[in-house]
Amino acid sequence: MTETATIPEYLLSREQIDSYRRNGVIRLEGVIPPDVLDVLRGAVEQAVEAETHSPVPVGLPTDSRPAYEKIFNQKVNLWQRHPEVARFTLSSALGSIAARLEGRAMRIWHDQALFKEPMKGNNKTPWHQDAVYWPHADRWHQTTVWIALKDATTQNGCMAFVEGTQSLGPLPPVDLADPQDLFDAAPHLRPVKPVPLPLKAGSVTFHNGLTFHYAGPNKSDDIREAFAIIYMPEDTVFDGSPHVVTDGHGFQPGQKLEAELFPLVS
Ligand SMILES: O=C(O)CCC(=O)C(=O)O
């Protein structure tokens, strides 16, 4: 397959959309066909490799290293520096799934490679909500597609979710480098069993930006490779908080995030 590999349109049933809206998460199998996945995985691996040996990715301020770097090799907004990744981040097939699940037109907020090294201490991803870290005035309808570039299993750190937690709304953010217990803010959920969602390579989850989620440590002997694309509603407004994606771009609080940095994909 050549560089023209494209993610095909994906049919969603009414039941799937309802299930996503109820649970705040859904697993969709086989969204990226094997031949397209080979191209996507190659593009992301190459981009990560190219940036792993430079001190700070081109275009990011030097103090921008996310706390997440302690947990995995995370590269944010690869699409802006690597055209072969951009073809996938800007995929209207994926963007249109995001739009149908959340019921509104969507823009890219950012993408990120999430490569979890094997056997690197206890590199679990702590329980958190995503949208509470983002400088968005409204945080209810962001969604992330988490694409397994290789099989994600309970052994190598697949994601797990507490279904329905998006309805709690934004809670105080936990410090990802030195996490507090997210469940302190919602102790009634402690007995609820989280749902692990292992994925075959090429399958994905979409999760709402407020759904509680976690990923275990990578106890395998291979890298857990995932690529995530985060979408925000078309009319998202900047709330003025600092963030690596918006810092230095001159956005004013109250301004709509409709720049070239945030293309419409649905
Ligand atoms: O890949 C992981 O371990 C965590 C990713 C995550 O939290 C996310 O994509 O929102």
mmCIF file of C-alpha atoms and ligand atoms in Angstrom:
data_model
loop_
_atom_site.group_PDB
_atom_site.id
_atom_site.type_symbol
_atom_site.label_atom_id
_atom_site.label_comp_id
_atom_site.label_asym_id
_atom_site.label_seq_id
_atom_site.Cartn_x
_atom_site.Cartn_y
_atom_site.Cartn_z
ATOM 1 C CA MET A 1 0.000 0.000 0.000
ATOM 2 C CA THR A 2 1.307 3.434 -0.875
ATOM 3 C CA GLU A 3 1.180 6.759 0.910
ATOM 4 C CA THR A 4 -2.347 7.233 -0.466
ATOM 5 C CA ALA A 5 -3.691 4.804 2.161
ATOM 6 C CA THR A 6 -6.877 6.313 3.558
ATOM 7 C CA ILE A 7 -9.044 5.417 6.523
ATOM 8 C CA PRO A 8 -12.426 4.316 5.135
ATOM 9 C CA GLU A 9 -15.775 5.697 6.283
ATOM 10 C CA TYR A 10 -17.159 3.825 9.296
ATOM 11 C CA LEU A 11 -20.856 3.070 9.754
ATOM 12 C CA LEU A 12 -22.168 3.724 13.256
ATOM 13 C CA SER A 13 -25.498 2.378 14.429
ATOM 14 C CA ARG A 14 -27.984 4.332 16.544
ATOM 15 C CA GLU A 15 -27.300 1.794 19.343
ATOM 16 C CA GLN A 16 -23.572 2.547 19.225
ATOM 17 C CA ILE A 17 -24.159 6.295 19.425
ATOM 18 C CA ASP A 18 -26.591 5.862 22.328
ATOM 19 C CA SER A 19 -24.164 3.550 24.104
ATOM 20 C CA TYR A 20 -21.325 6.104 23.740
ATOM 21 C CA ARG A 21 -23.521 8.897 25.095
ATOM 22 C CA ARG A 22 -24.609 6.778 28.057
ATOM 23 C CA ASN A 23 -21.191 5.339 28.934
ATOM 24 C CA GLY A 24 -18.845 8.097 27.768
ATOM 25 C CA VAL A 25 -16.773 5.529 25.895
ATOM 26 C CA ILE A 26 -17.069 3.010 23.071
ATOM 27 C CA ARG A 27 -14.809 0.432 21.483
ATOM 28 C CA LEU A 28 -14.984 0.230 17.686
ATOM 29 C CA GLU A 29 -13.336 -2.760 16.052
ATOM 30 C CA GLY A 30 -11.405 -2.693 12.804
ATOM 31 C CA VAL A 31 -11.697 1.028 12.116
ATOM 32 C CA ILE A 32 -8.226 1.076 10.533
ATOM 33 C CA PRO A 33 -7.810 -1.761 8.001
ATOM 34 C CA PRO A 34 -4.494 -3.671 8.236
ATOM 35 C CA ASP A 35 -2.935 -2.167 5.098
ATOM 36 C CA VAL A 36 -3.772 1.387 6.193
ATOM 37 C CA LEU A 37 -2.615 0.624 9.729
ATOM 38 C CA ASP A 38 0.819 -0.407 8.421
ATOM 39 C CA VAL A 39 1.220 3.025 6.830
ATOM 40 C CA LEU A 40 -0.108 4.894 9.878
ATOM 41 C CA ARG A 41 2.064 2.943 12.314
ATOM 42 C CA GLY A 42 5.143 3.500 10.123
ATOM 43 C CA ALA A 43 4.438 7.242 9.910
ATOM 44 C CA VAL A 44 3.936 7.640 13.665
ATOM 45 C CA GLU A 45 6.944 5.458 14.561
ATOM 46 C CA GLN A 46 9.180 7.460 12.230
ATOM 47 C CA ALA A 47 7.948 10.774 13.619
ATOM 48 C CA VAL A 48 8.455 9.629 17.222
ATOM 49 C CA GLU A 49 11.909 8.317 16.405
ATOM 50 C CA ALA A 50 12.879 11.585 14.712
ATOM 51 C CA GLU A 51 11.774 13.614 17.735
ATOM 52 C CA THR A 52 12.963 11.317 20.483
ATOM 53 C CA HIS A 53 16.591 12.247 19.976
ATOM 54 C CA SER A 54 16.077 15.989 19.742
ATOM 55 C CA PRO A 55 15.841 17.710 23.148
ATOM 56 C CA VAL A 56 12.474 19.385 22.485
ATOM 57 C CA PRO A 57 10.184 18.910 19.481
ATOM 58 C CA VAL A 58 10.453 21.734 16.981
ATOM 59 C CA GLY A 59 7.722 24.289 17.579
ATOM 60 C CA LEU A 60 7.209 23.598 21.277
ATOM 61 C CA PRO A 61 8.481 25.949 23.985
ATOM 62 C CA THR A 62 11.354 24.536 26.048
ATOM 63 C CA ASP A 63 9.364 24.440 29.292
ATOM 64 C CA SER A 64 6.553 22.518 27.688
ATOM 65 C CA ARG A 65 7.493 18.973 28.606
ATOM 66 C CA PRO A 66 4.299 17.389 29.853
ATOM 67 C CA ALA A 67 4.272 15.575 33.181
ATOM 68 C CA TYR A 68 3.220 12.592 31.094
ATOM 69 C CA GLU A 69 6.844 12.219 29.869
ATOM 70 C CA LYS A 70 7.512 10.307 33.077
ATOM 71 C CA ILE A 71 4.961 7.700 32.101
ATOM 72 C CA PHE A 72 5.642 7.361 28.429
ATOM 73 C CA ASN A 73 7.240 8.821 25.362
ATOM 74 C CA GLN A 74 4.554 11.337 24.413
ATOM 75 C CA LYS A 75 4.795 13.510 21.294
ATOM 76 C CA VAL A 76 2.146 16.174 20.883
ATOM 77 C CA ASN A 77 0.873 17.590 17.593
ATOM 78 C CA LEU A 78 2.930 15.391 15.303
ATOM 79 C CA TRP A 79 0.562 16.317 12.473
ATOM 80 C CA GLN A 80 1.950 19.861 12.418
ATOM 81 C CA ARG A 81 5.511 18.699 11.777
ATOM 82 C CA HIS A 82 5.023 15.430 9.868
ATOM 83 C CA PRO A 83 2.799 15.543 6.756
ATOM 84 C CA GLU A 84 2.659 11.751 6.587
ATOM 85 C CA VAL A 85 1.022 11.779 10.045
ATOM 86 C CA ALA A 86 -1.198 14.770 9.166
ATOM 87 C CA ARG A 87 -3.035 12.719 6.531
ATOM 88 C CA PHE A 88 -4.358 10.536 9.315
ATOM 89 C CA THR A 89 -4.922 13.161 12.008
ATOM 90 C CA LEU A 90 -6.992 15.172 9.525
ATOM 91 C CA SER A 91 -8.971 12.091 8.443
ATOM 92 C CA SER A 92 -12.587 13.045 7.866
ATOM 93 C CA ALA A 93 -13.580 9.405 8.427
ATOM 94 C CA LEU A 94 -12.351 9.598 12.042
ATOM 95 C CA GLY A 95 -13.548 13.183 12.462
ATOM 96 C CA SER A 96 -16.993 12.207 11.329
ATOM 97 C CA ILE A 97 -17.177 9.377 13.902
ATOM 98 C CA ALA A 98 -16.275 11.951 16.581
ATOM 99 C CA ALA A 99 -18.953 14.315 15.274
ATOM 100 C CA ARG A 100 -21.671 11.646 15.188
ATOM 101 C CA LEU A 101 -20.817 10.426 18.692
ATOM 102 C CA GLU A 102 -20.845 13.916 20.209
ATOM 103 C CA GLY A 103 -23.599 15.256 17.949
ATOM 104 C CA ARG A 104 -21.726 18.358 16.773
ATOM 105 C CA ALA A 105 -19.127 19.494 14.233
ATOM 106 C CA MET A 106 -15.582 18.877 15.412
ATOM 107 C CA ARG A 107 -12.129 20.414 15.106
ATOM 108 C CA ILE A 108 -8.738 18.935 15.928
ATOM 109 C CA TRP A 109 -7.544 20.011 19.373
ATOM 110 C CA HIS A 110 -4.311 18.058 19.090
ATOM 111 C CA ASP A 111 -2.898 14.632 18.362
ATOM 112 C CA GLN A 112 -0.344 12.647 20.334
ATOM 113 C CA ALA A 113 1.728 9.512 20.125
ATOM 114 C CA LEU A 114 1.639 7.583 23.395
ATOM 115 C CA PHE A 115 4.425 5.011 23.408
ATOM 116 C CA LYS A 116 4.698 3.187 26.718
ATOM 117 C CA GLU A 117 8.079 1.563 27.185
ATOM 118 C CA PRO A 118 8.194 -1.998 28.505
ATOM 119 C CA MET A 119 9.221 -2.741 32.080
ATOM 120 C CA LYS A 120 9.936 0.890 32.912
ATOM 121 C CA GLY A 121 9.019 0.839 36.583
ATOM 122 C CA ASN A 122 5.387 1.173 37.439
ATOM 123 C CA ASN A 123 4.468 3.346 34.493
ATOM 124 C CA LYS A 124 0.720 3.233 34.935
ATOM 125 C CA THR A 125 -1.315 6.138 33.610
ATOM 126 C CA PRO A 126 -3.198 7.458 36.661
ATOM 127 C CA TRP A 127 -6.960 7.794 36.804
ATOM 128 C CA HIS A 128 -7.912 11.131 35.323
ATOM 129 C CA GLN A 129 -10.323 13.129 33.214
ATOM 130 C CA ASP A 130 -8.818 14.787 30.130
ATOM 131 C CA ALA A 131 -10.789 17.939 29.527
ATOM 132 C CA VAL A 132 -9.958 19.462 32.924
ATOM 133 C CA TYR A 133 -6.400 20.142 31.678
ATOM 134 C CA TRP A 134 -7.543 21.989 28.575
ATOM 135 C CA PRO A 135 -8.073 25.758 28.279
ATOM 136 C CA HIS A 136 -11.602 25.403 26.964
ATOM 137 C CA ALA A 137 -14.523 27.392 28.330
ATOM 138 C CA ASP A 138 -16.848 24.411 27.822
ATOM 139 C CA ARG A 139 -15.530 20.919 28.529
ATOM 140 C CA TRP A 140 -18.493 18.621 27.953
ATOM 141 C CA HIS A 141 -18.119 17.457 24.357
ATOM 142 C CA GLN A 142 -14.442 16.861 23.633
ATOM 143 C CA THR A 143 -13.636 13.320 22.554
ATOM 144 C CA THR A 144 -10.489 11.292 21.933
ATOM 145 C CA VAL A 145 -9.921 8.478 19.493
ATOM 146 C CA TRP A 146 -7.232 6.196 20.934
ATOM 147 C CA ILE A 147 -5.874 4.043 18.124
ATOM 148 C CA ALA A 148 -4.015 0.836 18.960
ATOM 149 C CA LEU A 149 -1.049 0.767 16.562
ATOM 150 C CA LYS A 150 -0.193 -2.633 18.049
ATOM 151 C CA ASP A 151 -2.442 -4.895 20.126
ATOM 152 C CA ALA A 152 -3.208 -3.231 23.485
ATOM 153 C CA THR A 153 -3.744 -5.788 26.247
ATOM 154 C CA THR A 154 -4.207 -5.823 29.999
ATOM 155 C CA GLN A 155 -0.560 -6.907 30.155
ATOM 156 C CA ASN A 156 0.915 -4.041 28.168
ATOM 157 C CA GLY A 157 -1.309 -1.230 29.436
ATOM 158 C CA CYS A 158 -4.607 -1.031 27.576
ATOM 159 C CA MET A 159 -7.018 1.647 28.720
ATOM 160 C CA ALA A 160 -9.753 1.099 31.331
ATOM 161 C CA PHE A 161 -12.772 3.300 31.979
ATOM 162 C CA VAL A 162 -15.453 3.955 34.567
ATOM 163 C CA GLU A 163 -18.535 4.127 32.430
ATOM 164 C CA GLY A 164 -20.935 7.020 32.851
ATOM 165 C CA THR A 165 -18.468 9.247 34.743
ATOM 166 C CA GLN A 166 -18.613 11.935 32.047
ATOM 167 C CA SER A 167 -21.932 12.951 33.556
ATOM 168 C CA LEU A 168 -20.135 14.095 36.761
ATOM 169 C CA GLY A 169 -18.727 17.037 34.813
ATOM 170 C CA PRO A 170 -15.280 18.549 35.369
ATOM 171 C CA LEU A 171 -13.628 17.664 38.719
ATOM 172 C CA PRO A 172 -10.401 19.147 40.147
ATOM 173 C CA PRO A 173 -7.493 17.932 37.963
ATOM 174 C CA VAL A 174 -5.073 15.405 39.464
ATOM 175 C CA ASP A 175 -1.356 16.112 39.097
ATOM 176 C CA LEU A 176 -0.297 13.466 36.585
ATOM 177 C CA ALA A 177 3.318 13.526 37.758
ATOM 178 C CA ASP A 178 2.348 13.044 41.414
ATOM 179 C CA PRO A 179 -1.252 11.907 41.233
ATOM 180 C CA GLN A 180 -3.819 12.344 43.936
ATOM 181 C CA ASP A 181 -6.662 9.866 43.923
ATOM 182 C CA LEU A 182 -9.325 10.990 41.456
ATOM 183 C CA PHE A 183 -11.859 8.927 43.405
ATOM 184 C CA ASP A 184 -11.450 11.247 46.421
ATOM 185 C CA ALA A 185 -13.653 13.597 44.415
ATOM 186 C CA ALA A 186 -16.226 10.856 43.808
ATOM 187 C CA PRO A 187 -15.912 8.310 46.652
ATOM 188 C CA HIS A 188 -19.273 6.706 45.811
ATOM 189 C CA LEU A 189 -17.581 5.314 42.674
ATOM 190 C CA ARG A 190 -14.896 3.372 44.532
ATOM 191 C CA PRO A 191 -16.871 0.097 44.456
ATOM 192 C CA VAL A 192 -17.637 0.413 40.737
ATOM 193 C CA LYS A 193 -15.657 -1.992 38.605
ATOM 194 C CA PRO A 194 -13.690 -0.266 35.830
ATOM 195 C CA VAL A 195 -14.033 -1.727 32.345
ATOM 196 C CA PRO A 196 -10.727 -2.594 30.649
ATOM 197 C CA LEU A 197 -10.953 -2.310 26.858
ATOM 198 C CA PRO A 198 -8.185 -4.328 25.198
ATOM 199 C CA LEU A 199 -7.834 -3.529 21.509
ATOM 200 C CA LYS A 200 -6.590 -5.406 18.495
ATOM 201 C CA ALA A 201 -4.228 -3.319 16.385
ATOM 202 C CA GLY A 202 -6.371 -1.094 14.157
ATOM 203 C CA SER A 203 -9.271 -1.002 16.597
ATOM 204 C CA VAL A 204 -10.005 2.125 18.609
ATOM 205 C CA THR A 205 -11.806 3.573 21.566
ATOM 206 C CA PHE A 206 -13.511 6.927 21.597
ATOM 207 C CA HIS A 207 -13.861 8.425 25.076
ATOM 208 C CA ASN A 208 -15.444 11.669 26.169
ATOM 209 C CA GLY A 209 -13.031 14.171 27.746
ATOM 210 C CA LEU A 210 -14.705 13.819 31.141
ATOM 211 C CA THR A 211 -14.843 10.007 31.375
ATOM 212 C CA PHE A 212 -12.592 8.619 34.131
ATOM 213 C CA HIS A 213 -9.839 6.501 32.577
ATOM 214 C CA TYR A 214 -6.608 4.766 33.447
ATOM 215 C CA ALA A 215 -4.040 2.502 31.799
ATOM 216 C CA GLY A 216 -1.939 -0.105 33.563
ATOM 217 C CA PRO A 217 1.849 -0.375 33.417
ATOM 218 C CA ASN A 218 3.463 -2.059 30.439
ATOM 219 C CA LYS A 219 4.525 -5.449 31.778
ATOM 220 C CA SER A 220 5.271 -6.914 28.358
ATOM 221 C CA ASP A 221 8.626 -6.856 26.601
ATOM 222 C CA ASP A 222 7.512 -4.663 23.697
ATOM 223 C CA ILE A 223 6.512 -0.999 23.418
ATOM 224 C CA ARG A 224 2.788 -0.302 23.762
ATOM 225 C CA GLU A 225 2.134 1.961 20.805
ATOM 226 C CA ALA A 226 -0.951 4.151 20.600
ATOM 227 C CA PHE A 227 -1.839 7.245 18.617
ATOM 228 C CA ALA A 228 -4.570 9.528 19.935
ATOM 229 C CA ILE A 229 -6.432 12.312 18.166
ATOM 230 C CA ILE A 230 -8.395 14.723 20.312
ATOM 231 C CA TYR A 231 -11.392 16.593 18.956
ATOM 232 C CA MET A 232 -13.197 19.621 20.314
ATOM 233 C CA PRO A 233 -16.518 21.107 19.231
ATOM 234 C CA GLU A 234 -16.276 23.561 16.352
ATOM 235 C CA ASP A 235 -17.319 26.513 18.564
ATOM 236 C CA THR A 236 -14.867 25.898 21.441
ATOM 237 C CA VAL A 237 -13.775 29.120 23.161
ATOM 238 C CA PHE A 238 -10.377 29.750 24.814
ATOM 239 C CA ASP A 239 -10.580 30.303 28.584
ATOM 240 C CA GLY A 240 -7.151 31.945 28.928
ATOM 241 C CA SER A 241 -5.394 29.172 30.941
ATOM 242 C CA PRO A 242 -1.853 28.225 29.935
ATOM 243 C CA HIS A 243 -1.500 25.119 27.764
ATOM 244 C CA VAL A 244 1.290 23.804 25.560
ATOM 245 C CA VAL A 245 -0.965 23.792 22.471
ATOM 246 C CA THR A 246 -2.137 27.400 22.777
ATOM 247 C CA ASP A 247 0.805 29.119 24.544
ATOM 248 C CA GLY A 248 2.601 31.655 22.379
ATOM 249 C CA HIS A 249 -0.140 31.887 19.750
ATOM 250 C CA GLY A 250 -1.723 35.085 21.051
ATOM 251 C CA PHE A 251 -5.212 33.761 21.764
ATOM 252 C CA GLN A 252 -7.310 35.980 23.996
ATOM 253 C CA PRO A 253 -9.710 34.664 26.648
ATOM 254 C CA GLY A 254 -13.169 34.435 25.123
ATOM 255 C CA GLN A 255 -11.798 33.958 21.600
ATOM 256 C CA LYS A 256 -13.043 31.054 19.487
ATOM 257 C CA LEU A 257 -10.290 28.504 18.737
ATOM 258 C CA GLU A 258 -10.761 28.514 14.990
ATOM 259 C CA ALA A 259 -7.197 29.023 13.745
ATOM 260 C CA GLU A 260 -5.276 26.859 11.277
ATOM 261 C CA LEU A 261 -3.973 24.998 14.311
ATOM 262 C CA PHE A 262 -7.465 23.601 14.848
ATOM 263 C CA PRO A 263 -8.791 22.397 11.496
ATOM 264 C CA LEU A 264 -12.401 21.346 11.053
ATOM 265 C CA VAL A 265 -12.542 17.635 10.312
ATOM 266 C CA SER A 266 -16.228 16.840 10.144
HETATM 267 O O1 LIG B 1 -2.255 5.918 26.659
HETATM 268 C C1 LIG B 1 -2.412 6.034 27.876
HETATM 269 O O2 LIG B 1 -1.873 5.266 28.687
HETATM 270 C C2 LIG B 1 -3.297 7.111 28.410
HETATM 271 C C3 LIG B 1 -3.879 7.951 27.342
HETATM 272 C C4 LIG B 1 -4.910 8.883 27.813
HETATM 273 O O3 LIG B 1 -5.104 9.106 28.979
HETATM 274 C C5 LIG B 1 -5.731 9.550 26.811
HETATM 275 O O4 LIG B 1 -5.544 9.336 25.604
HETATM 276 O O5 LIG B 1 -6.621 10.330 27.208
#
